[in-house]
Amino acid sequence: MEAQNQVECEEDKGATGSPDTPTQAAEPLLDTDLVNGAGDESTTGPASPATNDCDGNASDSSCRAPSVDPALPLEEERADTDAKGQEKENGESSSELEQLDQHQEMKETNEQKLHNIANELLLTERAYVNRLDLLDQVFYCKLLEEANRGSFPAEMVNKIFSNISSINAFHSKFLLPELEKRMQEWETTPRIGDILQKLAPFLKMYGEYVKGFDNAMELVKNMTERIPQFKSVVEEIQKQKVCGNLTLQHHMLEPVQRIPRYEMLLKDYLRKLPPDSPDWNDAKKSLEIISTAASHSNSAIRKMDNLKKLLEIYEMLGEEEDIVNPSNELIKEGQILKLAARNTSAQERYLLLFNNMLLYCVPKFSLVGSKFTVRTRVGLDGMQIVETHNEEYPHTFQVSGKERTLELQASSEQDKEEWIKALQETIDAFHQRYETFRNAIAKDNDIQSEVSTAELGKRAPRWIRDNEVTMCMKCKEPFNALTRRRHHCRACGHVVCWKCSDYKAHLEYDGGKLSKVCKDCYQILSGFADSEEKKRKGILETESAEVSGNSVVCSFLQYMEKSKPWQKAWCVIPKQDPLVLYMYGAPQVSELHLTEGKEVMRMAGEAIRQ
């Protein structure tokens, strides 16, 4: 019996541990063990009807099932882990699917946007062709028919509409059919860059239309006001439904605005287009071509406006200045005051700043409009702008050029800053364009009253005003109204006495003219140092022999000064300076005396008569 029970117990145990055992078979075993308190102690009581036969055998340890209890949490933990892993896998899969869906949705959105842009291009092109057809086949043809009846010249109609027929033919016969065909094939060929790249070069024809647009608009206005037949035809067409209650001028504006529209749509198309798209290169190249055409049209508009302004200035200056040139561009103009060097007065002036020069103008009396005369034309090459400070005259600044230096007074501090900014930016642009910038612009507020030695005679100096000094800036002798008057050195601009300015030198900025300079500037310009001067020489000193060899007339004459007896002198009237009579002691000596003005003319007349 015990052997049989043991065999049955082992069979039951094997059945319990088998993975094929159903879960319902394990649950009674679990409940029995927990109720009977299976453990290390023996159980001697009668067997429970719910237990196996082996549960009642106390001596057989193999009949106990203590391993069943610890197996429960392991199975539950494994089950929980499996469940969490499954949830994690399901979560990751869901996240990946969501990202994939988002990517797919984004891709579809970009594709849809590209389709919308291409479709917008097509729709706007259809509407634009209708406008071109209205201009070409309705307005142009009707007005040309009326012109052929002799109401007004047909040439005027051609000027108004320019090459609108060619533009209309290009869009209606080439660009629009290509776009319509491509949109029908969009599912298989989603691209427009290749079409635009092929046809965009023809958009350069807009340059002619845009160039004459301003004149065309003005012509429409004048003919509408002066020619009733022209006005009647235009108004009759404008009443039609196809015009949409818009004027002829409004429809004429559309070709001017069309090229920028292409540029905008294509830029938007490129932003949505992936860089690896097969349409990328074509779209990029077509954008470059269209942008060039747009800039060409805009440039034509700017040139027309600029030339119109130049013509107005040309008339304002009495048609005397040659400024009507496409290369000239007006930057700034306006009234300003000029501070005089010899006194404390301020004179009204007018400045015209161009991209290559500054016109310094003075007003002149005129019954019709403002008229000015150009006093000085100052080039931008080497021009310097310096902000100055004057207690008596606020808002002043200095314009220093090779031809002339001007000290100017603006109407306000803001006006002064605007002028300085405009001048400086124009100078910088000029030097950058021609790459001739050599001197750094002064950044401090000090007045650059002196010209450097290297630029002496090449740049017009700033003249020191008479009221700023009380003594000669060279010999330090005080000035007075009779015996020591003020003079300006044309080379450095210093105020000096007559003794210190008794020299002349050729100044490059003044066209090589012989001008009055001080002693220091004369030494620099001529190359003579104090040690080389054996004696102080007179103005325009030349040897008598040199002058006599190139003269109008030369001979001995008798001359007499007041309270002095007659004296004999060798007199020469040179060819290069016929208003000056040179008087020497002999034909081979240096100059003794120089007379100018009326006395020269009188003595020259006597010499010629003799």
Phi, psi and omega in degrees: 000315180296318179297319180293318179297321181296318179297316179295323179296316179296323178296318179296322181295316178296324179291324181293318183280353182289139179292345179276353183293130180295157181293330180294331180286333181279330185295319176298322179297319180296317181293320181297314181299317181293322180291314183282352179064048181300129182196212183280334183281153181279150178246120185251353183288171179294150183289143177286145180294342181272355183260168175283173178294329183286344181293333181278350181269111184282330186279342184265106182287339180291342180279346178284153179234058181291339183284349181289320182297308179293342180290336184294305180296328178296316179295319180295319181295318179295321179295317178298316180299316178298321181294316179295318178299320179294320178296318180298315179298318179296322179294314179297319180297321180294318180297316179297321179294320178297315179298319178297318178296318179297316179299318180295320179294318179296316179300315178295325179294315178296318178297321179293321179295318178299318178297320180295320179295315179297322180291322177296321177300318179294314183296316179292329178292321177297313179296322181293319178297324176297321178292318178297319179296324177296316180293316187279308188273343182250292183299307185297313183294316181296316180291326178292323176298317179293323178294324179292343174280354178096010181290324179200163184294137177293334179299326179294322179294319179296324178292325181292315187262354173049233182257039182296330179294319178294319178297317180296318180296320180298313184286319185282330184258344185236296188293311181297312177301322178296318179293319180296319179295319182292321180292331175289334181257018188299326181299323182262333182227078183277076181201151177227350183299322182294323179293313182294322179297324182287324188257345184300324180303334180288347180290349178295342179296343178294338182303318180295318181294314183292323181300322181263012186294314182299315179295323179295318179296320179293324179293319177299317180297312182294318181290327177294323181283329190253336185243108183298322182297320178297313181298321181296315180296316182296315182294324179297319179290320182295338179282344181290153183296328183296337180281342179062036180059030179248152184277169177298319181298324180295316180291327178293339180283338185300316178299329179292326184270351188288317182299313175301331178293317175301315182300317181294314180296320182290325175296319178294322178297318179292327178295326180272344185277128177295143181299336180270008180289143178295344180267359187296308184297317179295318180295321180293316179295320179293326176296319178298319180293316181292322178297322176297317178296322179295316179294326177297317178294315179297322179295321178297321178295315180296321180294320179296317178297319182293316179295325177297318178292321179297323178295320177298317179292322178302317177291323180295330180268016176076020178057035181253334182264133180275081183244350183282088182216133181303336180282343179275136180225125180284128181260312184202150176213157178164166178286150178200164178253144178246128180277128180284147181278328186270346179212187185261015182278159176235128186250145180287133179221170180226128182252137174235109182262120176252176181286353181223002181194167175235122178263122180258109190244153176243143180288150175227155185293134179207138178278340183238105175070177179278131179233144182221157174242134180285118177273317181214140172250113184253123179284156181277345181292112181084003180290142179231143179243126182230130175281126183250165180229124181223125184295323182279330184234105179281169175060043182256154174206163186241132175250113184246113178237175180294325183278327183193153174247129184239135171252117191242154179235122179275167182284336181204171179294323178294317178299320178298313180298322180294319179294314180299318180295314181296317180296313183295317180295323179292319178297314180298317179295323179297312181291325178292324181289319183256358176053048179237019181288125184237328187246132178292143179285135182296131181259345182269180183261007180287143179280122178273083185277343183250141176272138180297158181300323181294331183259004182299125182085344180263337181238137177292129183276166170275124179283126173291130182292147184302323185281358180272347181229151178243354180217162180300132183283000177250302183264354177066016176281138181292148179277152168214164188287345186251298188265343181220082182273166182276140174223153179251132172284125183285352181264315183250345178084005180285153176268120184226167178278176184292329179292321182277356179241019183275047180221158175222145180213158178280125182252124184295321183292339181257029177073024179078012181290147178282117186232160181287129179225165177278172184298316182297315180293324179298318180295322180290315184287325182269338180088005179269130176261169181300321182293336181275343180274112179282330176205158180287124184262158184278179180291139178054042183291128174217154178287146182300321181296324180293319182287320183296327181289346181223068187229160173287315178204147176209138178185174175281139176225156173263135178223157183220132173258164182301136178063016178232148180288171178296144179226151179265136182215149174273116187249137183225134171247104184287154180291321184285346180217072189289352179265010181238134176253118177269136181235123182237159175288332180201165182297346184243011183255173180281170183296137180251326188207151179225129180234140182231175173077218185294324180298322178299312182299319180296311182293323178296320178298317179296318180297319181293319179297321178291000000 
